Tab-separated table of C-alpha atoms in Angstrom:
chain	number	residue	atom	x	y	z
K	757	MET	CA	-29.157	-1.902	-4.357
K	758	ASN	CA	-26.986	0.943	-3.475
K	759	PHE	CA	-24.294	1.976	-5.374
K	760	LEU	CA	-22.159	4.714	-4.202
K	761	GLY	CA	-25.121	5.600	-1.989
K	762	VAL	CA	-27.303	6.055	-4.476
K	763	GLY	CA	-30.500	3.429	-3.925
K	764	LEU	CA	-32.805	2.374	-7.409
K	765	PRO	CA	-35.010	4.692	-7.002
K	766	GLU	CA	-32.258	7.858	-7.194
K	767	MET	CA	-30.865	5.993	-10.349
K	768	LEU	CA	-34.253	6.065	-11.620
K	769	VAL	CA	-34.386	9.174	-11.681
K	770	ILE	CA	-31.201	10.164	-12.584
K	771	PHE	CA	-31.256	7.805	-15.777
K	772	ALA	CA	-34.418	9.282	-16.662
K	773	VAL	CA	-33.200	13.248	-16.778
K	774	ALA	CA	-30.314	11.967	-18.553
K	775	LEU	CA	-32.725	10.258	-21.175
K	776	LEU	CA	-34.560	14.091	-21.093
K	777	VAL	CA	-31.486	15.692	-21.380
K	778	PHE	CA	-29.486	13.867	-23.911
K	779	GLY	CA	-32.001	11.627	-25.675
K	780	PRO	CA	-31.803	8.288	-27.224
K	781	ARG	CA	-29.359	7.875	-29.080
K	782	LYS	CA	-26.793	9.751	-27.121
K	783	LEU	CA	-27.107	7.728	-24.086
K	784	PRO	CA	-25.600	4.577	-24.990
K	785	GLU	CA	-22.132	6.858	-26.164
K	786	ILE	CA	-22.076	8.574	-23.110
K	787	GLY	CA	-22.646	5.216	-20.840
K	788	ARG	CA	-19.647	3.332	-22.984
K	789	THR	CA	-17.603	6.398	-22.271
K	790	LEU	CA	-18.105	6.564	-18.914
K	791	ALA	CA	-17.975	2.656	-18.187
K	792	LYS	CA	-14.349	3.164	-20.239
K	793	THR	CA	-13.280	6.033	-17.503
K	794	LEU	CA	-14.596	3.690	-14.814
K	795	ARG	CA	-12.453	0.995	-15.864
K	796	SER	CA	-9.063	2.843	-16.316
K	797	LEU	CA	-9.269	4.406	-13.053
K	798	GLN	CA	-9.971	0.785	-11.372
K	799	ASP	CA	-7.392	-0.150	-13.788
K	800	ALA	CA	-5.393	2.563	-12.407
K	801	SER	CA	-6.085	1.797	-8.470
K	802	ARG	CA	-5.120	-1.373	-8.858
K	803	GLU	CA	-1.595	-0.846	-10.483
K	804	PHE	CA	-0.681	1.961	-7.745
K	805	GLU	CA	-2.015	-0.670	-5.245
K	806	ALA	CA	0.514	-3.070	-6.220
K	807	GLN	CA	3.074	-0.563	-6.145
K	808	LEU	CA	3.011	0.786	-2.480
K	809	ASN	CA	2.450	-3.749	-1.858
K	810	ARG	CA	5.794	-4.146	-4.014
K	811	GLU	CA	7.404	-1.127	-2.048
K	812	ALA	CA	6.514	-2.075	0.862
K	813	GLN	CA	7.781	-5.777	0.671
K	814	GLU	CA	11.309	-4.501	-0.306
K	815	LEU	CA	11.254	-2.045	2.882
K	816	GLU	CA	10.269	-4.787	4.708
K	817	LYS	CA	13.168	-6.903	3.029
K	818	ALA	CA	15.749	-4.390	3.522
K	819	ALA	CA	14.660	-3.802	7.496
K	820	ARG	CA	15.108	-7.532	7.807
K	821	THR	CA	18.646	-7.642	6.213
K	822	GLN	CA	19.697	-4.670	8.023
K	823	ALA	CA	18.630	-6.138	11.435
K	824	GLU	CA	20.096	-9.766	10.563
K	825	SER	CA	23.661	-8.126	9.715
K	826	VAL	CA	23.085	-6.112	13.029
K	827	ALA	CA	22.694	-9.227	14.913
K	828	THR	CA	25.401	-11.502	13.047
K	829	ALA	CA	27.795	-8.598	13.711
K	830	ASN	CA	27.080	-7.950	17.053
K	831	PRO	CA	26.092	-11.631	18.801
K	832	PRO	CA	24.748	-11.590	22.059
K	833	GLY	CA	27.229	-11.054	25.295
K	834	LYS	CA	29.703	-8.574	22.887
K	835	PRO	CA	29.457	-4.876	23.366
K	836	ALA	CA	28.025	-3.274	20.539
K	837	ASN	CA	31.212	-0.882	19.800
K	838	GLY	CA	33.545	-3.779	19.340
K	839	ALA	CA	35.599	-4.067	22.350
K	840	GLU	CA	36.172	-7.253	24.239
K	841	PRO	CA	34.007	-7.605	27.354
K	842	VAL	CA	35.755	-6.886	30.735
K	843	ALA	CA	35.741	-9.945	33.349
K	844	ALA	CA	34.672	-8.175	36.406
K	845	THR	CA	36.607	-10.179	39.461
K	846	ALA	CA	34.538	-10.886	42.903
K	847	ASP	CA	35.288	-7.783	44.833
K	848	ASN	CA	36.485	-5.505	41.734
K	849	SER	CA	39.990	-4.546	43.676
K	850	PRO	CA	42.995	-3.991	41.663
K	851	THR	CA	44.865	-6.908	41.032
K	852	ALA	CA	48.735	-7.331	41.529
K	853	ASP	CA	49.629	-6.791	38.445
K	854	ALA	CA	48.822	-3.174	38.437
K	855	ALA	CA	50.072	-1.952	41.365
């Protein structure tokens, strides 16, 4: 048995010292208080983790939505600035209209 890096022999020594310091009548009350404190810390930790997960999912959803909107606004083959693509001639020489 290993709890927070403390083995069974160490736990027994801690329990014996606590029993001597606080007495047999006060020790159960201290145990209950400690258990309630640990439970509230665990609950707070779970709530914090859940909130982080919700925020991460919202960020992923927003990034996905933004990527989809960019992809639909700029289909492949069309320049990102919205200009029409220019058809190039084989020899890239000016046409007769330009003269």
